Amino acid sequence: MRKKGYELLNDPFLNKGTAFTEEERHAYGLVGILPPTVQTLAEQEKQAYDNVLMKPDRSEKRHYLMNLFSRNRTLFYALFSHHLEEFLPIVYDPGIAESIRNYSEFFITPQNAAYLTIKHPEQIEEALCNAADGRVIDLIVVTDAEAILGIGDWGTNGVSISTGKLMVYTAAAGLDPSRVLPVVIDAGTNRQSLIDNPLYLGLHERRVKGAAYDAFIHTFVETAERIFPHLYLHFEDFGRDHAAKILYQYKGRYAVFNDDIEGTGIVTLAGILGALRVSRQTLAAQRYLCFGAGTAGCGIVKRICQEMCAQGLGEEEAKKRFYLVDRQGLLFEDMADLTPEQRLFARRRDEFLHSDEITDLAAAVRAVQPTILVGTSTQGGAFTEGIVREMASYAERPIIFPLSNPTELAEAKAADLLAWTQGRALVATGVPTPPVRYQGITYTIGQANNALIYPGLGLGVIAARARLLTDRMISAAAHSLGGIVDPAAAGAAVLPPVSKLHSFSETIARNVVAAAGEEGVNTVDVTDPDDCIGKVKWLPTYKEMTK
């Protein structure tokens, strides 16, 4: 290692701060530029945790933690991993929303991210190499920030979402933070307030689309795959017009993943599988109503339809069990403004006596009589008492997942759903929800947070050095998560708690590695999945430095 003095202290992957030993201080030019006391990592962690507790609100806590992240990755992850459930809403969702909105105004350090601009496709390789700074990269999370769930288009400010996702990968699944790279693609923004803001650090122009955008994405993907040959590429918060197209363009060529399409689908499927374990019903017997048929909503529907097919239904028979409701009401195949993903599940008008009257959610629930209702609409309070009681009159154990976040955009509150169904609803929410006490029973509410699934999935893909992420690997991840719940417990959650994220991320990874071997997409020996995982897992401990 050649870095010394302040250069070493300013490298967050190598910095130990006050934990540098006397020998290391002499060897690396640190004598006199650190306080004399040598601390242990445990002492530093306690000191940092006490500092977090003293902060008056979530915003201040996040500001402190992000400064720590910028200075010392090992200390940050030791702290985050030991307080994962407590810090997840601060470091990631919902606390990250404020950071994205104010990113340009509060910018201090790039935090080892790569900033790509559509104005300069010729700089892609240079930018990626500069940001990696000689590091081997196993995982990239890339966003163009056009559709950050709940808050929309934030241009370059959306780089925080890439950084935040990678934090969760490391804290939950132990991926080496020196082998990951957050990337933002600035293709402009359609948020006029950003364009007009002189402090905004991105391009001050409307989003570029069409051939120029497609060509830039292709150049980025091919370049990243070439310079990082074992890359797992995670797409995040791309817009409705691009997300699915990009995913399916590269899905058969590289190990790629879209969290909004596939991650949300996997965790929702896992929640439904958990709910069906509680109700002792079959997936094939369900009628599924999607409210909010955008990227996430359609991705969930596709994943659950694939699972129905895997369980024995024919594709056309499975599709008959799905109904999509968006701003037009129930989606019909004769509508001219459907996306390709919506068109796959649009219905025929002759299936209903008065199809022209099914123009809102309430009418759709009456017409369809769903047993599963999932909301990704970002329309707060959309699951009204009347709608829920209507659904509960048809379904013995209605499965109702209001997944939109943050809290004010959730379609319903868990407590209301239980009250309106006399405790019969099987509920998961998109935001953290405390247990609900109803008629003497405490109901634990599972959070359908993608963080439950993507860290373990990524760990499995990287441990197997998988060439592709296949549907079988994804299904293995969903079944791993859905099988963790205790169906016999009164008020049982349909998803496991975030507090156990470390353990079940390894369970998921183990099953993903095994599935990769069964599919033949592994490039290392996966006979022993635990051994594969152990070789790539990183622990937040200081390494002894020798000259």
Coordinates of C-alpha atoms in Angstrom, one line a residue:
M1 CA 0.0 0.0 0.0
R2 CA 1.5 3.3 -1.1
K3 CA -0.9 5.8 0.5
K4 CA 0.4 7.7 3.5
G5 CA -0.6 10.6 5.7
Y6 CA -3.7 12.6 4.8
E7 CA -4.0 10.7 1.5
L8 CA -4.6 7.5 3.6
L9 CA -6.9 9.3 6.0
N10 CA -9.0 10.6 3.1
D11 CA -9.5 7.1 1.6
P12 CA -12.7 5.8 3.1
F13 CA -11.9 2.2 2.2
L14 CA -8.6 2.2 4.1
N15 CA -9.1 4.8 6.8
K16 CA -9.2 3.6 10.4
G17 CA -9.1 7.0 12.0
T18 CA -8.1 6.8 15.6
A19 CA -7.8 3.0 15.4
F20 CA -4.5 3.1 13.5
T21 CA -2.0 1.4 15.7
E22 CA 1.3 3.0 16.9
E23 CA 3.2 0.8 14.4
E24 CA 0.9 1.8 11.6
R25 CA 1.2 5.5 12.5
H26 CA 4.9 5.4 12.2
A27 CA 4.9 3.3 9.0
Y28 CA 2.3 5.5 7.1
G29 CA 3.2 9.0 8.1
L30 CA 0.3 9.5 10.6
V31 CA 2.4 10.5 13.6
G32 CA 1.2 13.8 14.9
I33 CA -1.9 14.1 12.6
L34 CA -4.1 12.0 14.8
P35 CA -4.9 12.3 18.5
P36 CA -2.5 10.2 20.6
T37 CA -5.1 7.6 21.9
V38 CA -5.5 4.5 19.9
Q39 CA -9.1 3.3 19.9
T40 CA -10.6 -0.1 19.0
L41 CA -13.3 -0.4 16.4
A42 CA -15.8 -1.3 19.2
E43 CA -14.9 1.9 21.0
Q44 CA -15.3 4.0 17.8
E45 CA -18.6 2.3 17.1
K46 CA -20.0 3.1 20.6
Q47 CA -18.9 6.7 20.3
A48 CA -20.5 7.0 16.8
Y49 CA -23.8 5.3 18.1
D50 CA -24.0 7.7 21.0
N51 CA -23.5 10.6 18.6
V52 CA -26.4 9.4 16.4
L53 CA -28.7 9.1 19.5
M54 CA -27.9 12.7 20.4
K55 CA -29.1 14.0 17.0
P56 CA -32.6 15.6 17.3
D57 CA -34.3 14.2 14.2
R58 CA -33.9 11.8 11.3
S59 CA -32.4 14.4 9.1
E60 CA -29.6 15.2 11.5
K61 CA -29.0 11.5 12.1
R62 CA -28.7 10.8 8.4
H63 CA -26.4 13.7 7.9
Y64 CA -24.0 12.4 10.6
L65 CA -24.1 8.8 9.2
M66 CA -23.5 9.9 5.7
N67 CA -20.5 12.0 6.8
L68 CA -19.2 8.9 8.6
F69 CA -19.7 6.8 5.4
S70 CA -17.7 9.3 3.5
R71 CA -14.8 9.1 5.9
N72 CA -14.6 5.5 7.1
R73 CA -16.5 2.6 5.4
T74 CA -15.5 0.0 7.9
L75 CA -16.7 1.9 10.9
F76 CA -19.9 3.0 9.1
Y77 CA -20.8 -0.6 8.2
A78 CA -19.9 -2.0 11.7
L79 CA -22.4 0.5 13.1
F80 CA -25.1 0.1 10.4
S81 CA -25.0 -3.7 10.4
H82 CA -25.3 -3.8 14.2
H83 CA -28.3 -1.4 14.1
L84 CA -29.8 -2.4 10.8
E85 CA -33.5 -2.2 11.6
E86 CA -33.0 1.1 13.5
F87 CA -30.9 2.8 10.8
L88 CA -32.5 1.4 7.6
P89 CA -35.3 4.1 7.6
I90 CA -32.6 6.7 8.1
V91 CA -30.0 5.6 5.7
Y92 CA -32.5 4.4 3.0
D93 CA -36.2 4.7 2.7
P94 CA -37.9 7.0 3.7
G95 CA -35.0 9.1 5.0
I96 CA -33.3 9.1 1.7
A97 CA -36.1 11.2 0.0
E98 CA -35.0 14.4 1.7
S99 CA -31.4 13.7 0.7
I100 CA -32.3 13.4 -2.9
R101 CA -34.4 16.5 -2.9
N102 CA -31.6 18.6 -1.4
Y103 CA -28.6 16.8 -2.9
S104 CA -27.3 19.6 -5.0
E105 CA -27.7 22.2 -2.2
F106 CA -25.9 20.1 0.4
F107 CA -23.3 18.5 -1.9
I108 CA -19.9 18.0 -0.2
T109 CA -18.3 14.8 -1.6
P110 CA -19.1 12.5 -4.5
Q111 CA -18.9 9.4 -2.2
N112 CA -17.0 7.4 -4.9
A113 CA -19.9 7.5 -7.4
A114 CA -19.6 7.7 -11.2
Y115 CA -21.5 10.6 -12.8
L116 CA -22.3 10.0 -16.5
T117 CA -23.8 12.6 -18.7
I118 CA -25.7 11.9 -21.9
K119 CA -23.8 14.9 -23.5
H120 CA -20.6 12.9 -23.4
P121 CA -21.0 9.2 -24.3
E122 CA -17.3 9.2 -25.2
Q123 CA -16.4 9.7 -21.5
I124 CA -18.2 6.7 -20.2
E125 CA -15.2 4.4 -19.9
E126 CA -13.0 7.2 -18.5
A127 CA -15.7 8.1 -15.9
L128 CA -16.2 4.5 -14.8
C129 CA -12.5 3.8 -14.5
N130 CA -11.9 7.1 -12.6
A131 CA -14.6 6.3 -10.1
A132 CA -13.5 2.7 -9.6
D133 CA -9.9 4.0 -9.1
G134 CA -8.3 0.6 -9.7
R135 CA -10.8 -1.3 -7.6
V136 CA -12.3 -4.6 -8.9
I137 CA -16.1 -4.0 -9.2
D138 CA -18.6 -6.9 -8.8
L139 CA -21.7 -4.8 -8.5
I140 CA -23.0 -1.6 -10.0
V141 CA -26.3 0.0 -9.1
V142 CA -27.2 2.5 -11.9
T143 CA -30.1 4.9 -12.1
D144 CA -31.2 7.7 -14.4
A145 CA -33.5 8.8 -11.6
E146 CA -36.5 9.4 -13.8
A147 CA -39.0 7.6 -11.6
I148 CA -37.9 7.4 -7.9
L149 CA -40.8 5.7 -6.3
G150 CA -42.9 8.3 -4.4
I151 CA -41.0 11.4 -5.4
G152 CA -40.5 11.1 -9.2
D153 CA -37.8 12.6 -11.4
W154 CA -34.8 14.1 -9.7
G155 CA -32.0 13.9 -12.3
T156 CA -28.4 13.8 -11.0
N157 CA -29.7 14.2 -7.4
G158 CA -30.9 10.6 -7.7
V159 CA -27.3 9.3 -7.3
S160 CA -28.3 9.0 -3.6
I161 CA -30.6 6.1 -4.5
S162 CA -27.7 4.2 -6.1
T163 CA -25.5 4.9 -3.1
G164 CA -28.3 3.9 -0.6
K165 CA -29.0 0.6 -2.4
L166 CA -25.4 -0.4 -2.2
M167 CA -25.3 0.5 1.5
V168 CA -28.1 -2.0 2.1
Y169 CA -26.3 -4.7 0.0
T170 CA -23.3 -4.4 2.2
A171 CA -25.0 -4.0 5.6
A172 CA -27.5 -6.8 5.0
A173 CA -25.5 -9.3 2.9
G174 CA -21.9 -8.5 3.5
L175 CA -20.9 -7.5 0.0
D176 CA -17.5 -5.8 0.0
P177 CA -18.0 -2.0 -0.2
S178 CA -14.7 -1.6 -2.1
R179 CA -16.1 -3.8 -4.9
V180 CA -19.3 -1.9 -5.6
L181 CA -19.9 1.3 -7.6
P182 CA -22.9 3.7 -7.6
V183 CA -23.6 5.2 -11.0
V184 CA -26.0 7.9 -12.1
I185 CA -26.9 8.7 -15.8
D186 CA -27.8 12.3 -16.2
A187 CA -30.1 12.4 -19.3
G188 CA -31.7 15.7 -18.2
T189 CA -34.8 16.2 -16.0
N190 CA -38.4 17.0 -16.6
R191 CA -38.6 18.6 -13.1
Q192 CA -38.8 22.3 -14.0
S193 CA -37.8 23.4 -10.5
L194 CA -34.4 21.7 -11.0
I195 CA -33.9 23.2 -14.4
D196 CA -34.6 26.6 -12.9
N197 CA -32.5 26.1 -9.8
P198 CA -29.0 27.7 -10.2
L199 CA -27.6 25.4 -7.5
Y200 CA -28.7 22.2 -9.3
L201 CA -25.6 20.2 -10.3
G202 CA -27.1 18.2 -13.2
L203 CA -28.0 19.1 -16.8
H204 CA -30.4 22.1 -16.9
E205 CA -32.5 20.8 -19.7
R206 CA -35.4 18.4 -20.5
R207 CA -34.8 14.7 -20.6
V208 CA -33.3 13.2 -23.7
K209 CA -35.2 10.3 -25.1
G210 CA -35.3 8.2 -28.3
A211 CA -32.3 7.0 -30.3
A212 CA -29.7 9.1 -28.4
Y213 CA -30.8 7.8 -25.0
D214 CA -30.9 4.2 -26.2
A215 CA -27.5 4.5 -27.7
F216 CA -26.1 5.9 -24.5
I217 CA -27.5 3.1 -22.4
H218 CA -26.2 0.5 -24.8
T219 CA -22.7 2.0 -24.7
F220 CA -22.8 2.2 -20.9
V221 CA -23.9 -1.5 -20.5
E222 CA -21.3 -2.8 -23.0
T223 CA -18.5 -0.7 -21.5
A224 CA -19.3 -1.6 -17.9
E225 CA -19.5 -5.3 -18.8
R226 CA -16.2 -5.2 -20.7
I227 CA -14.1 -3.4 -18.0
F228 CA -15.7 -5.3 -15.1
P229 CA -16.0 -8.8 -16.5
H230 CA -17.8 -10.4 -13.6
L231 CA -20.3 -7.7 -13.1
Y232 CA -23.8 -7.9 -11.6
L233 CA -25.7 -4.9 -13.0
H234 CA -28.6 -3.6 -11.0
F235 CA -30.9 -1.0 -12.7
E236 CA -32.9 1.3 -10.3
D237 CA -35.7 3.8 -10.8
F238 CA -35.7 4.1 -14.6
G239 CA -38.9 5.5 -16.1
R240 CA -41.9 3.6 -17.4
D241 CA -40.8 4.0 -21.0
H242 CA -37.4 2.6 -20.4
A243 CA -37.2 0.2 -17.4
A244 CA -38.7 -2.9 -18.9
K245 CA -37.2 -2.4 -22.3
I246 CA -33.6 -2.1 -20.9
L247 CA -34.0 -5.0 -18.6
Y248 CA -35.3 -7.4 -21.3
Q249 CA -32.8 -6.2 -23.8
Y250 CA -29.9 -7.4 -21.7
K251 CA -31.5 -10.1 -19.5
G252 CA -30.4 -13.0 -21.8
R253 CA -26.9 -11.7 -22.2
Y254 CA -25.7 -10.5 -18.8
A255 CA -26.4 -10.9 -15.1
V256 CA -28.8 -7.9 -14.8
F257 CA -31.6 -7.0 -12.4
N258 CA -34.2 -4.3 -12.2
D259 CA -35.3 -3.8 -8.6
D260 CA -38.5 -2.0 -9.5
I261 CA -39.7 -4.7 -11.9
E262 CA -38.1 -7.8 -10.4
G263 CA -37.3 -6.9 -6.8
T264 CA -40.7 -5.6 -6.0
G265 CA -42.2 -8.6 -7.8
I266 CA -40.1 -11.0 -5.8
V267 CA -40.8 -9.6 -2.4
T268 CA -44.5 -9.2 -3.2
L269 CA -44.6 -12.8 -4.4
A270 CA -42.8 -13.9 -1.2
G271 CA -45.4 -12.0 0.8
I272 CA -48.3 -13.7 -1.0
L273 CA -46.7 -17.1 -0.6
G274 CA -46.4 -16.4 3.1
A275 CA -50.0 -15.2 3.3
L276 CA -51.2 -18.4 1.5
R277 CA -49.3 -20.5 4.0
V278 CA -51.3 -18.8 6.7
S279 CA -54.6 -19.1 4.9
R280 CA -53.8 -22.6 3.5
Q281 CA -55.0 -21.6 0.1
T282 CA -53.4 -22.1 -3.3
L283 CA -51.9 -19.5 -5.6
A284 CA -53.9 -20.8 -8.6
A285 CA -57.2 -20.1 -6.8
Q286 CA -56.5 -16.4 -6.4
R287 CA -57.9 -13.4 -8.4
Y288 CA -55.3 -10.6 -8.4
L289 CA -56.1 -6.9 -8.8
C290 CA -53.3 -4.5 -9.4
F291 CA -53.9 -0.8 -8.5
G292 CA -51.3 1.3 -10.1
A293 CA -50.1 -0.4 -13.3
G294 CA -46.8 1.3 -13.7
T295 CA -43.3 -0.3 -13.8
A296 CA -43.6 -1.8 -10.3
G297 CA -47.2 -2.9 -10.6
C298 CA -46.7 -4.6 -13.9
G299 CA -43.4 -6.2 -12.7
I300 CA -45.2 -7.7 -9.7
V301 CA -48.0 -9.1 -11.9
K302 CA -45.6 -10.6 -14.4
R303 CA -43.6 -12.3 -11.5
I304 CA -46.7 -13.8 -9.9
C305 CA -48.1 -14.9 -13.3
Q306 CA -44.8 -16.7 -13.9
E307 CA -45.1 -18.4 -10.5
M308 CA -48.6 -19.6 -11.4
C309 CA -47.2 -21.1 -14.6
A310 CA -44.4 -22.7 -12.6
Q311 CA -47.0 -24.3 -10.4
G312 CA -48.7 -25.9 -13.3
L313 CA -51.1 -23.4 -14.9
G314 CA -50.9 -22.7 -18.6
E315 CA -49.9 -19.1 -19.5
E316 CA -53.2 -18.1 -20.9
E317 CA -55.1 -19.6 -18.0
A318 CA -52.8 -17.8 -15.5
K319 CA -53.3 -14.5 -17.3
K320 CA -57.0 -14.8 -16.7
R321 CA -56.5 -14.3 -13.0
F322 CA -55.0 -10.8 -13.3
Y323 CA -56.7 -7.4 -13.5
L324 CA -54.9 -4.1 -13.9
V325 CA -56.4 -0.8 -12.7
D326 CA -54.7 2.5 -13.6
R327 CA -55.8 6.1 -14.2
Q328 CA -58.2 4.9 -16.9
G329 CA -59.9 2.4 -14.6
L330 CA -59.7 -1.3 -15.5
L331 CA -57.4 -1.7 -18.4
F332 CA -58.9 -3.1 -21.6
E333 CA -57.0 -4.3 -24.7
D334 CA -58.7 -1.7 -27.0
M335 CA -57.2 1.2 -25.1
A336 CA -54.6 3.0 -27.3
D337 CA -52.4 4.3 -24.5
L338 CA -51.3 1.1 -22.9
T339 CA -47.6 0.2 -22.3
P340 CA -46.4 -3.1 -23.6
E341 CA -46.3 -4.4 -20.1
Q342 CA -49.9 -3.4 -19.5
R343 CA -51.1 -4.8 -22.8
L344 CA -50.0 -8.3 -21.7
F345 CA -52.7 -8.4 -19.0
A346 CA -55.4 -6.1 -20.4
R347 CA -58.9 -7.6 -20.5
R348 CA -61.5 -8.0 -23.2
R349 CA -64.6 -5.9 -22.9
D350 CA -66.9 -8.8 -23.6
E351 CA -65.9 -10.3 -20.3
F352 CA -68.0 -7.7 -18.5
L353 CA -71.6 -6.6 -19.0
H354 CA -70.9 -2.9 -18.5
S355 CA -67.2 -2.5 -19.1
D356 CA -67.6 1.2 -19.8
E357 CA -68.6 1.7 -16.2
I358 CA -65.4 0.2 -14.7
T359 CA -63.5 3.5 -14.5
D360 CA -62.3 3.5 -10.9
L361 CA -61.0 1.1 -8.3
A362 CA -64.3 0.7 -6.5
A363 CA -66.1 -0.4 -9.7
A364 CA -63.2 -2.7 -10.5
V365 CA -63.4 -4.4 -7.1
R366 CA -67.2 -4.9 -7.5
A367 CA -66.7 -6.4 -11.0
V368 CA -63.6 -8.5 -10.4
Q369 CA -64.2 -9.7 -6.8
P370 CA -60.5 -10.0 -6.1
T371 CA -58.9 -12.1 -3.4
I372 CA -55.6 -10.2 -3.7
L373 CA -55.4 -6.4 -3.9
V374 CA -51.9 -4.8 -4.3
G375 CA -51.4 -1.1 -4.5
T376 CA -48.4 0.6 -6.2
S377 CA -50.4 3.7 -7.2
T378 CA -48.9 6.4 -4.8
Q379 CA -52.5 7.5 -4.1
G380 CA -52.7 7.9 -0.4
G381 CA -55.9 6.4 1.1
A382 CA -57.1 4.8 -2.1
F383 CA -58.1 1.6 -0.4
T384 CA -61.2 3.1 1.3
E385 CA -63.3 1.4 3.9
G386 CA -66.1 0.7 1.3
I387 CA -63.7 -0.9 -1.1
V388 CA -62.1 -3.1 1.6
R389 CA -65.4 -4.2 3.0
E390 CA -66.6 -5.0 -0.5
M391 CA -63.5 -7.2 -1.1
A392 CA -63.9 -8.9 2.3
S393 CA -67.4 -9.9 1.4
Y394 CA -66.0 -12.1 -1.4
A395 CA -62.7 -13.3 0.2
E396 CA -62.4 -15.2 3.4
R397 CA -58.8 -14.1 4.0
P398 CA -58.3 -11.1 1.7
I399 CA -54.6 -10.4 0.9
I400 CA -54.2 -6.7 0.8
F401 CA -50.8 -5.0 0.3
P402 CA -50.7 -1.2 0.2
L403 CA -47.1 -0.9 -1.1
S404 CA -46.8 2.7 -2.0
N405 CA -44.4 4.8 0.0
P406 CA -43.6 7.1 1.8
T407 CA -46.3 6.8 4.5
E408 CA -48.5 9.6 3.2
L409 CA -48.8 7.9 -0.2
A410 CA -49.8 4.5 1.1
E411 CA -53.1 3.2 -0.1
A412 CA -54.3 2.3 3.4
K413 CA -53.1 1.8 7.0
A414 CA -52.7 -1.7 8.3
A415 CA -54.8 -0.9 11.4
D416 CA -57.8 0.1 9.2
L417 CA -57.5 -2.9 7.0
L418 CA -57.7 -5.2 10.0
A419 CA -60.6 -3.3 11.5
W420 CA -62.6 -3.2 8.3
T421 CA -62.1 -7.0 7.8
Q422 CA -62.6 -8.1 11.4
G423 CA -59.0 -9.2 11.6
R424 CA -59.2 -11.4 8.5
A425 CA -57.0 -9.4 6.1
L426 CA -53.5 -10.6 5.5
V427 CA -51.5 -7.4 5.2
A428 CA -48.1 -6.3 4.2
T429 CA -47.2 -2.6 3.7
G430 CA -44.5 -0.7 1.8
V431 CA -43.4 1.3 4.9
P432 CA -42.4 0.1 8.3
T433 CA -45.6 -0.5 10.4
P434 CA -45.7 -1.2 14.1
P435 CA -47.7 -4.2 15.4
V436 CA -51.5 -3.7 15.4
R437 CA -53.6 -4.8 18.4
Y438 CA -57.1 -5.9 17.4
Q439 CA -59.6 -7.8 19.5
G440 CA -57.0 -9.2 21.8
I441 CA -54.6 -10.3 19.1
T442 CA -51.3 -8.6 18.2
Y443 CA -50.8 -8.6 14.4
T444 CA -47.3 -8.3 13.2
I445 CA -47.2 -6.4 9.9
G446 CA -44.7 -7.5 7.3
Q447 CA -42.9 -4.8 5.4
A448 CA -42.8 -5.6 1.6
N449 CA -39.4 -3.8 1.4
N450 CA -37.2 -4.8 -1.5
A451 CA -34.3 -4.8 1.0
L452 CA -35.7 -8.1 2.2
I453 CA -34.8 -9.7 -1.1
Y454 CA -32.2 -8.0 -3.2
P455 CA -29.2 -8.2 -0.9
G456 CA -29.4 -12.0 -0.6
L457 CA -30.2 -12.3 -4.3
G458 CA -27.1 -10.3 -5.2
L459 CA -24.9 -12.2 -2.8
G460 CA -26.0 -15.4 -4.4
V461 CA -25.4 -14.2 -8.0
I462 CA -22.0 -12.8 -7.1
A463 CA -21.0 -15.9 -5.0
A464 CA -21.9 -18.2 -8.0
R465 CA -20.2 -15.8 -10.5
A466 CA -23.4 -16.3 -12.4
R467 CA -23.4 -15.3 -16.1
L468 CA -27.1 -14.6 -16.0
L469 CA -29.9 -14.1 -13.4
T470 CA -32.6 -16.6 -14.4
D471 CA -36.2 -16.8 -13.5
R472 CA -35.5 -20.0 -11.6
M473 CA -33.0 -18.2 -9.4
I474 CA -35.5 -15.4 -8.8
S475 CA -38.2 -18.0 -7.9
A476 CA -35.8 -19.7 -5.5
A477 CA -35.2 -16.3 -3.8
A478 CA -39.0 -15.7 -3.4
H479 CA -39.7 -19.2 -2.0
S480 CA -36.8 -18.8 0.5
L481 CA -38.3 -15.6 1.8
G482 CA -41.9 -16.7 1.8
G483 CA -41.0 -19.9 3.6
I484 CA -39.6 -18.2 6.6
V485 CA -42.9 -17.1 8.2
D486 CA -44.7 -19.0 10.9
P487 CA -48.2 -19.8 9.7
A488 CA -49.4 -21.2 13.0
A489 CA -48.8 -18.0 15.1
A490 CA -51.8 -15.8 15.9
G491 CA -51.4 -12.5 14.0
A492 CA -48.4 -13.9 12.1
A493 CA -46.7 -11.6 9.6
V494 CA -46.6 -12.7 5.9
L495 CA -43.0 -11.6 5.6
P496 CA -40.1 -12.0 8.0
P497 CA -38.9 -8.9 10.0
V498 CA -36.1 -6.6 8.9
S499 CA -34.4 -7.4 12.2
K500 CA -33.5 -10.9 10.8
L501 CA -32.3 -9.5 7.5
H502 CA -28.7 -10.8 8.0
S503 CA -29.7 -14.4 8.5
F504 CA -32.3 -14.8 5.8
S505 CA -30.2 -12.9 3.3
E506 CA -27.7 -15.8 3.6
T507 CA -30.6 -18.3 3.3
I508 CA -31.7 -16.6 0.1
A509 CA -28.2 -16.5 -1.2
R510 CA -27.7 -20.2 -0.5
N511 CA -30.8 -21.1 -2.6
V512 CA -29.8 -18.7 -5.4
V513 CA -26.3 -20.3 -5.6
A514 CA -27.9 -23.8 -5.8
A515 CA -30.4 -22.7 -8.5
A516 CA -27.5 -21.1 -10.5
G517 CA -25.8 -24.5 -10.4
E518 CA -29.0 -26.3 -11.5
E519 CA -29.3 -23.8 -14.4
G520 CA -25.7 -24.1 -15.4
V521 CA -25.1 -20.4 -15.3
N522 CA -22.4 -20.5 -12.6
T523 CA -18.8 -19.9 -13.5
V524 CA -17.3 -21.2 -10.2
D525 CA -17.8 -24.5 -8.4
V526 CA -21.1 -24.3 -6.5
T527 CA -21.1 -27.8 -5.0
D528 CA -20.9 -26.2 -1.5
P529 CA -23.0 -23.0 -1.6
D530 CA -21.9 -22.0 1.9
D531 CA -18.2 -22.1 0.8
C532 CA -19.1 -20.0 -2.3
I533 CA -20.8 -17.4 0.0
G534 CA -18.0 -17.4 2.5
K535 CA -15.4 -16.6 -0.2
V536 CA -17.1 -13.3 -1.1
K537 CA -18.6 -12.2 2.2
W538 CA -17.0 -9.1 3.8
L539 CA -17.0 -8.3 7.5
P540 CA -16.6 -4.8 8.8
T541 CA -13.3 -5.3 10.7
Y542 CA -10.0 -3.4 10.4
K543 CA -7.3 -5.3 8.5
E544 CA -3.7 -5.1 9.8
M545 CA -1.6 -3.0 7.5
T546 CA 1.9 -4.1 6.7
K547 CA 4.4 -2.0 4.8

